[in-house]
């Protein structure tokens, strides 16, 4: 599963705004080459919500355990929510677990190395072992973001 295939899949979901920072767009150079997915049916960049999923192509400060500075490495990160996090990992997001998988292991679903405590899951270089899970989790994260958006919309009416 390539980064472009994941982006195309998420772009096919309704109301998705995909940001792909790059040179000349005013974004920090560190974010260039990455992708950020928002639920935004009006197409405007949300200023008060986080993306429901991201793809990162390099190590960020404080987030080096996935070793993304290797050639062709990337990690898809998904806001799965508490219930799905527990279902997929067998433990609560804030519950420390010894012996979790190495965050740099390709094609393995893991608690996000930094945002796992918030219910985020991640996969470095998704492949045959995680293809179905990544698709399911991206649909779920999109649906959760859509429902949050609708609740905010309902409150402002």
Phi, psi and omega in degrees: 000122181266165177300317180296324177295320178294315179299316179298320179298310182294320178299337179282350177278149184292143173071017183273134170247119179256125175253130178233087183302146178199176182306137174087357182260005177086001179274157177297142182303327180303328183275350182301135179091348179270175179223140182231128185248123179240151167271113182208082185298339178271357175080006178268150180288119179295141180251350184240007179228156176272159174297157177272346176200157177216162168232125178245145188244005182204166175288138173256154177305129181083000181222067184250356188292340178278352177053054183282356178280007174284154178302135175063016179272141171209162179227130173266132183240133189225128176282087187279339185086160186299311185299314180290324176303311180298316180300320185277330185253339182084006178212160179291153182305321183270001182274116179291140181228123177281145175084016174299161181300151175300124183298347179263000181289121179295153171057038180226126178284127182225162166294135180306134185298337179247317186256015177301325180294347177257010177088019178269140173246162184209157175217127172274129178044071179304145180213208186299329181287334187237359184308307182295318180297317180298314179299313180299316182292323177295320176297317179297312181298320177299314180297318177298318179295320178297316179295320176298318179299315180296320178297317178297318179300315181296325180288331184271358180271000000 
